[in-house]
Amino acid sequence: MRSVLQLRTPQNGNADQHSVGGMKFAVNSAVAVNSAANDSSNSSPKVRFREPQIEMAHGAGGKASRRLVEGLFAPLLFASSLEPLGDAAFVDFNGVKIAITTDSFVVKPLSFPGGSIGELAVNGTVNDLAVSGARAEAMVVTYVLEAGLPTPVLEAEVRAMGNAARKAGVKITGGDTKVVEHGKADSMYITTTGIGRPLLGLKIDPRSVRPGDKILLSGPIGDHGITILLARGELDLEADLHSDTRSVFPLVEALVNAAGPGVRWMRDPTRGGVATSLNELARDCGCGIVLAEEAIPVRDAVRGACELLGLDPLHIANEGQFLAVVSPEYADAALNALNLAPGGEDAKVIGEVREQPCGAVLVTTLYGGSRIIDMLVGDPLPRIC
Amino acid sequence: MKFVDEFREPEVITMTAEEIRRLADPNRHYRIMEVCGGHTHAIYRFGLKDLLPSNIELIHGPGCPVCVLPMGRIDDGLSIAQDPNVIFAAFGDMMRVPGTLGSPLEHKARGMDVRIVYSPTDALKLAEKNPDKHVMFFAIGFETTAPSTALTLMRAKALGVHNFSVFCNHVTIIPAIRAILDSPDMRLDGFIGPGHVSTVIGCRPYEWIAKNENKPVAVSGFEPLDILQGIVMVLRQLRDDEAKIENQYKRVVPWEGNSAALRAMAEVFELRPYFEWRGLGFISQSALRIKDSYAEWDSEQRFEVPGVRVTDPKAAQCGEVLKGVLKPHQCKLFAKECTPEHPIGALMVSSEGSCAAYFNYEHRKTAMLTSIASVA
């Protein structure tokens, strides 16, 4: 309506050089500036998000999250919403390119087998930078603490962050603390913002993905999500499982060293799992993703829990794995490099890019059946009856 | 993984699929109904339709408890839980099922105390842990889950837990099958009989289907091989002009059922004179209510229940899809107004509902294959 009445003059290429970036919805700001100039005849940004209120599903990393980001954040915050959304943004300071990303951590319980919120907060941001092709260099941290939080709990998490940062080789250089009234937050929330140095010789863009490219997965999926589900203690199930939280940078580095020119896309399949990440890729590249179910590594305990609860391992969150799309001529070298790197022994080629089914992910079975697997809608919920 | 991998063995599955192709008379069209939502889900999840010849049509049956629950019941349950002293507890299956004012999850996001439980006994434990609150377990399911609700009520009575009640929506499978067979527009050749329900009721209650309706029934499990073997059993009977009840799922289903579970149900529940099924309408003696001897633990007796009736939008053709007259994608609303995120009809709600299963696993695949075919 505004544009029809011409009540507002279009904004001209005056976009902020240090534009906003963040987990799952970062855009390349250098490109964004150019596109904004091209779009300058357009009117005010178009908000397409029409849902009356925020529901839990909007934070679950699936379709609802995507609608919120694409329909509300992208049009209002980014100079252009034409760019595919990535895990980190790249900002150009007079020829020096840096990667920037931010991520908030809200986990219940705070600690669980194999990790805790502090460790996740460091690794999550390191990994968002890593799969964007950057080495995490520095990080700032914000704590939102609930009054009444026992100091030993906080100390344990701060310690865990320090250890994880040292392990990942990233410096924590500053931070902020806020305390909210008891009952206004769930113990503690942590936000980390990291900057990273781009790895050389790497050009990651989902639109460069072509039919024939191979899809690599760094290791078994679903460990983190199922560990958390069981650690909540609501299901009366136990298993020998621990979260896979770790920095994936060493694996990414090994991959890039061995197959850099062939690496077209990477993503860490956190909330929403492998299925959601690959559906995003399928949409962004306009190709089909075909997975061979038998090739996807899943531990027995995770499979068992998923069978019992009616969940699909492809929808379960991971905190220490990543997916990569590699051109066919580099695929062997890429897999080899991953398998030789510590922690990459279980990496596999799990499928390939094809022309069809356009924009979707198809899972095939050894006996000839197949199914489309979509993004997750909301959180995975156990099915009982 | 034991009890899973051996039923997904590619070689055996391929052999069974070949046997199906051998048994199917190419001059005949077969319409076989899989009764359970669990079967429907497995058929799509494992892509079993890809393995079947085109003249075998699988019709998705009424055995998805979430799908057949009328919206008014959800509204009733949620209206009780508007009281801040009430905790609404239910299986994960229920959480995204929309009432008029949104699903339990949406109510939770707005502040209602909604908990996901894995078993009704967990809801009872919740009541014991929160003595100052009332825990209402919103019970759904066929005979599969009814015994655990019954046992929980018996325990609540024995322990004298008074801040706990059950909003009972349990239904029974036989009247639903009968309603489908009585429907004039229904042409079925046989049934893949319910697996989990039969672990409780056994195989005997289906005998009338063979005797009076002359249709074969193969009670089957939920792995790919189970379902294919069930189809083999039905096809063999049809080839030999037979109609009997066969038990493919012997590793779990005893012929006579589970007498302890049936006793618990008889102790706590009695038949309602009639109950509304979403898509099928009112069916007499098709659901369970809590007996007066357990009235204290019956949410419907303890609380003021508005007794809301919400009719589905006219355009939604859930009834026809539920009875197998229409395929999910033939409904006017399918994938347009009605999607898993914004379900209008019941069958789009649960991942075991035939519309949701079709949407999630098959819809775009079919669309893609059609587009390839039309290009060729």
Coordinates of C-alpha atoms in Angstrom, one line a residue, chain B:
Chain B
M1 CA 19.2 -54.2 16.3
K2 CA 17.3 -57.2 17.5
F3 CA 13.6 -57.5 16.4
V4 CA 14.1 -54.7 14.0
D5 CA 16.9 -55.5 11.6
E6 CA 15.7 -59.0 10.7
F7 CA 12.4 -57.5 9.6
R8 CA 14.2 -55.0 7.4
E9 CA 16.5 -57.5 5.7
P10 CA 16.7 -56.4 2.1
E11 CA 17.0 -59.9 0.6
V12 CA 14.0 -61.3 2.5
I13 CA 12.0 -58.2 1.7
T14 CA 12.8 -58.5 -2.0
M15 CA 11.8 -62.1 -1.9
T16 CA 8.5 -61.3 -0.2
A17 CA 7.8 -58.6 -2.7
E18 CA 8.4 -61.0 -5.5
E19 CA 5.9 -63.4 -3.9
I20 CA 3.3 -60.7 -3.8
R21 CA 3.8 -60.0 -7.5
R22 CA 3.4 -63.8 -8.2
L23 CA 0.3 -64.0 -6.1
A24 CA -1.4 -60.9 -7.5
D25 CA -3.7 -61.8 -10.4
P26 CA -2.9 -59.1 -13.1
N27 CA -6.5 -59.1 -14.2
R28 CA -7.8 -58.2 -10.8
H29 CA -7.6 -55.0 -8.7
Y30 CA -7.0 -55.5 -4.9
R31 CA -8.2 -53.1 -2.2
I32 CA -6.6 -54.0 1.1
M33 CA -7.2 -51.8 4.2
E34 CA -4.4 -51.5 6.8
V35 CA -6.4 -50.7 9.9
C36 CA -3.7 -49.1 12.1
G37 CA -2.2 -45.7 11.8
G38 CA 1.1 -47.4 12.7
H39 CA 0.8 -49.4 9.5
T40 CA 0.0 -46.4 7.4
H41 CA 3.0 -44.6 8.8
A42 CA 5.3 -47.6 8.2
I43 CA 4.0 -48.1 4.6
Y44 CA 5.0 -44.5 3.8
R45 CA 8.2 -44.3 5.9
F46 CA 9.6 -47.5 4.3
G47 CA 8.3 -46.6 0.9
L48 CA 6.5 -50.0 0.7
K49 CA 4.2 -48.8 -2.1
D50 CA 7.2 -48.8 -4.4
L51 CA 7.5 -52.5 -3.9
L52 CA 3.9 -53.4 -4.7
P53 CA 2.4 -54.0 -8.1
S54 CA 0.1 -51.2 -9.2
N55 CA -3.1 -53.3 -8.9
I56 CA -2.7 -53.7 -5.2
E57 CA -4.2 -50.6 -3.5
L58 CA -3.6 -50.0 0.2
I59 CA -6.5 -48.2 1.8
H60 CA -5.7 -46.4 5.1
G61 CA -8.0 -47.3 7.9
P62 CA -9.4 -45.6 11.0
G63 CA -6.8 -46.9 13.5
C64 CA -5.2 -43.6 14.4
P65 CA -6.6 -42.5 17.8
V66 CA -5.5 -38.9 17.4
C67 CA -7.1 -38.6 14.0
V68 CA -10.5 -39.9 15.0
L69 CA -10.8 -37.7 18.1
P70 CA -13.3 -34.9 17.6
M71 CA -12.0 -31.4 18.1
G72 CA -14.7 -30.7 20.7
R73 CA -13.0 -33.2 23.1
I74 CA -9.7 -31.4 22.9
D75 CA -11.5 -28.1 23.6
D76 CA -13.2 -29.7 26.6
G77 CA -9.9 -31.1 28.0
L78 CA -8.1 -27.8 27.5
S79 CA -10.9 -25.8 29.1
I80 CA -10.5 -27.8 32.3
A81 CA -6.8 -27.0 32.2
Q82 CA -7.5 -23.3 32.0
D83 CA -7.6 -23.5 35.8
P84 CA -4.1 -22.6 36.9
N85 CA -4.2 -25.4 39.5
V86 CA -4.6 -28.1 36.8
I87 CA -1.7 -29.7 35.0
F88 CA -2.6 -31.1 31.6
A89 CA -0.7 -34.3 30.9
A90 CA -0.8 -36.2 27.7
F91 CA 1.2 -38.3 25.2
G92 CA 3.4 -36.5 22.8
D93 CA 1.0 -37.6 20.0
M94 CA -1.6 -35.1 21.4
M95 CA 0.6 -32.1 21.7
R96 CA 0.2 -30.6 18.2
V97 CA -3.4 -31.6 17.7
P98 CA -5.4 -28.3 17.3
G99 CA -8.4 -27.4 19.3
T100 CA -10.5 -24.4 18.3
L101 CA -8.1 -22.1 20.2
G102 CA -4.9 -24.0 19.3
S103 CA -3.1 -27.2 20.3
P104 CA -1.9 -28.2 23.8
L105 CA 1.6 -27.0 22.8
E106 CA 0.2 -23.6 21.8
H107 CA -1.6 -23.4 25.1
K108 CA 1.6 -24.3 26.8
A109 CA 3.4 -21.4 25.1
R110 CA 0.7 -19.1 26.4
G111 CA 1.3 -20.3 30.0
M112 CA -0.8 -23.4 30.5
D113 CA 0.9 -26.1 32.5
V114 CA 1.1 -28.8 29.8
R115 CA 3.3 -31.9 30.3
I116 CA 4.3 -34.6 27.9
V117 CA 4.2 -38.0 29.5
Y118 CA 5.4 -41.3 28.2
S119 CA 2.9 -43.4 30.2
P120 CA -0.1 -42.6 32.3
T121 CA 1.8 -43.8 35.4
D122 CA 4.2 -40.9 34.8
A123 CA 1.1 -38.6 35.1
L124 CA 0.2 -40.2 38.4
K125 CA 3.8 -39.7 39.6
L126 CA 3.5 -36.1 38.6
A127 CA 0.4 -35.8 40.8
E128 CA 2.2 -37.4 43.7
K129 CA 5.1 -34.9 43.2
N130 CA 2.7 -31.9 43.0
P131 CA 0.2 -32.4 45.8
D132 CA -1.0 -28.8 45.6
K133 CA -2.0 -29.2 41.9
H134 CA -4.5 -31.4 40.1
V135 CA -3.0 -33.6 37.3
M136 CA -5.4 -34.4 34.5
F137 CA -4.3 -37.1 32.2
F138 CA -5.8 -36.7 28.7
A139 CA -6.1 -40.3 27.7
I140 CA -6.3 -41.3 24.1
G141 CA -5.9 -44.6 22.2
F142 CA -7.5 -47.9 21.3
E143 CA -7.2 -51.0 23.4
T144 CA -3.5 -50.6 23.0
T145 CA -3.2 -47.9 25.6
A146 CA -6.5 -48.3 27.5
P147 CA -5.1 -51.1 29.8
S148 CA -2.3 -48.8 31.1
T149 CA -4.8 -46.1 31.8
A150 CA -6.9 -48.6 33.7
L151 CA -4.0 -49.9 35.7
T152 CA -3.0 -46.3 36.5
L153 CA -6.5 -45.6 37.8
M154 CA -6.5 -48.7 39.9
R155 CA -3.2 -47.6 41.4
A156 CA -4.4 -44.1 42.0
K157 CA -7.4 -45.6 43.9
A158 CA -5.2 -48.0 45.9
L159 CA -2.7 -45.3 46.8
G160 CA -5.4 -42.8 47.6
V161 CA -4.1 -40.1 45.2
H162 CA -6.9 -37.7 45.0
N163 CA -5.3 -34.9 43.0
F164 CA -5.3 -37.0 39.8
S165 CA -8.0 -37.7 37.2
V166 CA -8.3 -39.0 33.7
F167 CA -10.1 -37.4 30.8
C168 CA -11.0 -40.5 29.0
N169 CA -11.1 -40.7 25.2
H170 CA -10.4 -44.3 24.8
V171 CA -12.1 -46.0 21.8
T172 CA -12.4 -49.5 20.6
I173 CA -11.4 -50.8 17.2
I174 CA -14.1 -53.3 16.3
P175 CA -17.1 -50.8 16.0
A176 CA -14.9 -48.7 13.7
I177 CA -14.2 -51.6 11.4
R178 CA -17.9 -52.4 11.4
A179 CA -18.8 -48.9 10.6
I180 CA -16.4 -48.9 7.6
L181 CA -17.8 -52.3 6.4
D182 CA -21.4 -51.0 6.8
S183 CA -20.6 -48.0 4.6
P184 CA -22.3 -48.5 1.2
D185 CA -19.5 -46.9 -0.8
M186 CA -16.9 -49.3 0.6
R187 CA -15.4 -52.0 -1.5
L188 CA -12.6 -53.9 0.3
D189 CA -11.0 -57.2 -0.4
G190 CA -9.3 -57.8 2.9
F191 CA -7.6 -56.3 6.0
I192 CA -4.1 -56.0 7.4
G193 CA -5.4 -56.3 11.0
P194 CA -4.2 -54.1 13.9
G195 CA -1.0 -55.2 15.5
H196 CA -0.8 -53.5 18.9
V197 CA -4.5 -53.5 19.6
S198 CA -4.4 -57.3 19.0
T199 CA -1.8 -57.8 21.6
V200 CA -4.6 -56.9 24.1
I201 CA -7.8 -58.2 22.4
G202 CA -6.3 -61.1 20.6
C203 CA -7.5 -62.3 17.2
R204 CA -10.9 -63.8 18.1
P205 CA -12.8 -60.5 17.9
Y206 CA -12.1 -60.3 14.2
E207 CA -13.7 -63.6 13.4
W208 CA -17.0 -62.1 12.3
I209 CA -15.1 -60.2 9.5
A210 CA -14.2 -63.6 7.9
K211 CA -17.4 -65.4 8.8
N212 CA -20.1 -62.8 8.1
E213 CA -18.3 -60.4 5.6
N214 CA -16.2 -63.1 3.9
K215 CA -13.1 -60.9 4.0
P216 CA -9.6 -62.2 4.9
V217 CA -7.7 -60.6 7.8
A218 CA -4.0 -60.8 8.5
V219 CA -3.1 -59.4 11.9
S220 CA 0.4 -57.9 11.2
G221 CA 3.3 -56.2 12.8
F222 CA 4.8 -52.8 11.8
E223 CA 8.2 -53.6 10.2
P224 CA 8.4 -53.6 6.4
L225 CA 8.6 -57.4 6.3
D226 CA 5.6 -57.8 8.6
I227 CA 3.4 -55.7 6.4
L228 CA 4.5 -57.4 3.2
Q229 CA 3.9 -60.8 4.8
G230 CA 0.4 -59.7 5.9
I231 CA -0.3 -58.8 2.3
V232 CA 1.0 -62.2 1.1
M233 CA -1.4 -63.9 3.6
V234 CA -4.4 -61.8 2.4
L235 CA -3.5 -62.5 -1.3
R236 CA -3.2 -66.3 -0.7
Q237 CA -6.6 -66.4 0.9
L238 CA -8.1 -64.4 -1.9
R239 CA -6.5 -66.8 -4.5
D240 CA -7.8 -69.8 -2.6
D241 CA -11.2 -68.2 -2.2
E242 CA -10.9 -68.3 1.6
A243 CA -11.7 -65.9 4.4
K244 CA -10.1 -66.5 7.8
I245 CA -8.1 -64.7 10.5
E246 CA -4.4 -65.2 10.3
N247 CA -1.8 -64.0 12.8
Q248 CA 1.4 -62.8 11.1
Y249 CA 2.4 -61.0 14.4
K250 CA 2.7 -64.2 16.5
R251 CA 5.9 -62.9 18.2
V252 CA 3.8 -60.4 20.0
V253 CA 0.1 -61.2 19.5
P254 CA -1.4 -64.2 21.5
W255 CA -4.6 -65.6 19.8
E256 CA -6.6 -65.1 23.0
G257 CA -5.1 -61.7 23.8
N258 CA -3.8 -60.5 27.1
S259 CA -6.3 -61.5 29.8
A260 CA -4.7 -59.5 32.6
A261 CA -5.0 -56.3 30.4
L262 CA -8.6 -57.1 29.6
R263 CA -9.4 -57.7 33.3
A264 CA -8.0 -54.3 34.2
M265 CA -10.1 -52.6 31.5
A266 CA -13.2 -54.4 32.7
E267 CA -12.5 -53.3 36.2
V268 CA -12.3 -49.6 35.3
F269 CA -14.1 -49.0 32.1
E270 CA -17.6 -49.5 30.6
L271 CA -18.9 -48.8 27.1
R272 CA -20.4 -45.5 26.3
P273 CA -23.7 -45.8 24.6
Y274 CA -22.3 -43.8 21.7
F275 CA -19.3 -41.6 20.9
E276 CA -18.4 -39.2 18.1
W277 CA -15.6 -40.2 15.8
R278 CA -14.0 -37.5 13.7
G279 CA -14.8 -38.3 10.1
L280 CA -17.1 -41.2 10.9
G281 CA -19.7 -39.5 13.0
F282 CA -21.5 -41.1 16.0
I283 CA -20.9 -44.8 16.5
S284 CA -22.7 -46.7 19.2
Q285 CA -20.8 -48.6 21.8
S286 CA -17.5 -47.6 20.4
A287 CA -15.8 -45.9 23.3
L288 CA -15.0 -46.3 26.9
R289 CA -16.0 -44.3 29.9
I290 CA -14.8 -44.6 33.5
K291 CA -17.1 -46.6 35.8
D292 CA -18.9 -44.9 38.7
S293 CA -16.7 -46.8 41.1
Y294 CA -13.8 -44.6 39.8
A295 CA -15.9 -41.4 39.5
E296 CA -13.5 -39.5 41.8
W297 CA -10.8 -40.0 39.2
D298 CA -12.9 -39.2 36.2
S299 CA -12.2 -35.6 35.0
E300 CA -15.6 -35.5 33.2
Q301 CA -17.4 -36.1 36.5
R302 CA -15.0 -34.0 38.7
F303 CA -15.0 -30.9 36.5
E304 CA -17.5 -28.8 34.7
V305 CA -17.1 -29.9 31.1
P306 CA -18.6 -27.6 28.4
G307 CA -19.3 -30.5 26.1
V308 CA -18.3 -28.6 23.0
R309 CA -19.2 -30.0 19.6
V310 CA -17.1 -28.6 16.8
T311 CA -17.9 -29.8 13.3
D312 CA -15.1 -30.1 10.7
P313 CA -15.2 -27.6 7.8
K314 CA -17.6 -28.9 5.1
A315 CA -14.9 -28.7 2.4
A316 CA -12.7 -31.2 4.4
Q317 CA -13.4 -34.7 3.1
C318 CA -11.9 -36.6 6.0
G319 CA -14.7 -39.1 6.2
E320 CA -14.2 -40.2 2.7
V321 CA -10.5 -40.5 3.1
L322 CA -10.9 -42.3 6.4
K323 CA -13.2 -44.8 4.8
G324 CA -10.9 -45.2 1.9
V325 CA -13.3 -43.8 -0.7
L326 CA -10.8 -41.0 -1.5
K327 CA -7.0 -41.0 -1.5
P328 CA -5.5 -38.2 0.7
H329 CA -4.4 -36.1 -2.3
Q330 CA -7.9 -36.4 -3.9
C331 CA -9.4 -34.2 -1.0
K332 CA -10.1 -30.7 -2.1
L333 CA -8.1 -29.2 0.7
F334 CA -5.1 -31.5 0.6
A335 CA -1.7 -29.6 0.6
K336 CA -3.6 -26.4 0.0
E337 CA -5.5 -25.1 3.1
C338 CA -4.7 -28.3 4.9
T339 CA -1.0 -29.2 5.8
P340 CA 0.7 -30.8 8.7
E341 CA 1.6 -27.4 10.1
H342 CA -2.0 -26.1 9.7
P343 CA -4.2 -29.1 9.7
I344 CA -7.8 -28.6 9.0
G345 CA -8.9 -32.2 8.9
A346 CA -8.0 -34.8 11.5
L347 CA -6.0 -37.0 9.3
M348 CA -3.4 -34.3 8.7
V349 CA -2.7 -34.0 12.4
S350 CA -0.9 -37.1 13.6
S351 CA 2.1 -38.4 11.7
E352 CA 0.1 -41.6 11.6
G353 CA -2.9 -40.0 10.0
S354 CA -3.0 -41.0 6.3
C355 CA -3.0 -37.4 5.0
A356 CA 0.0 -36.4 7.1
A357 CA 1.9 -39.6 6.2
Y358 CA 1.0 -39.1 2.5
F359 CA 2.0 -35.4 2.7
N360 CA 5.3 -36.0 4.5
Y361 CA 6.6 -39.0 2.7
E362 CA 4.8 -39.4 -0.6
H363 CA 3.2 -36.1 -1.8
R364 CA 6.2 -34.4 -3.5
K365 CA 7.6 -37.8 -4.7
T366 CA 4.4 -38.4 -6.6
A367 CA 4.3 -34.9 -7.9
M368 CA 7.8 -35.3 -9.1
L369 CA 7.2 -38.6 -10.8
T370 CA 4.1 -37.2 -12.5
S371 CA 6.1 -34.3 -13.8
I372 CA 8.8 -36.6 -15.1
A373 CA 6.2 -38.8 -16.7
S374 CA 4.6 -35.8 -18.4
V375 CA 7.9 -34.6 -19.7
A376 CA 8.6 -38.0 -21.2

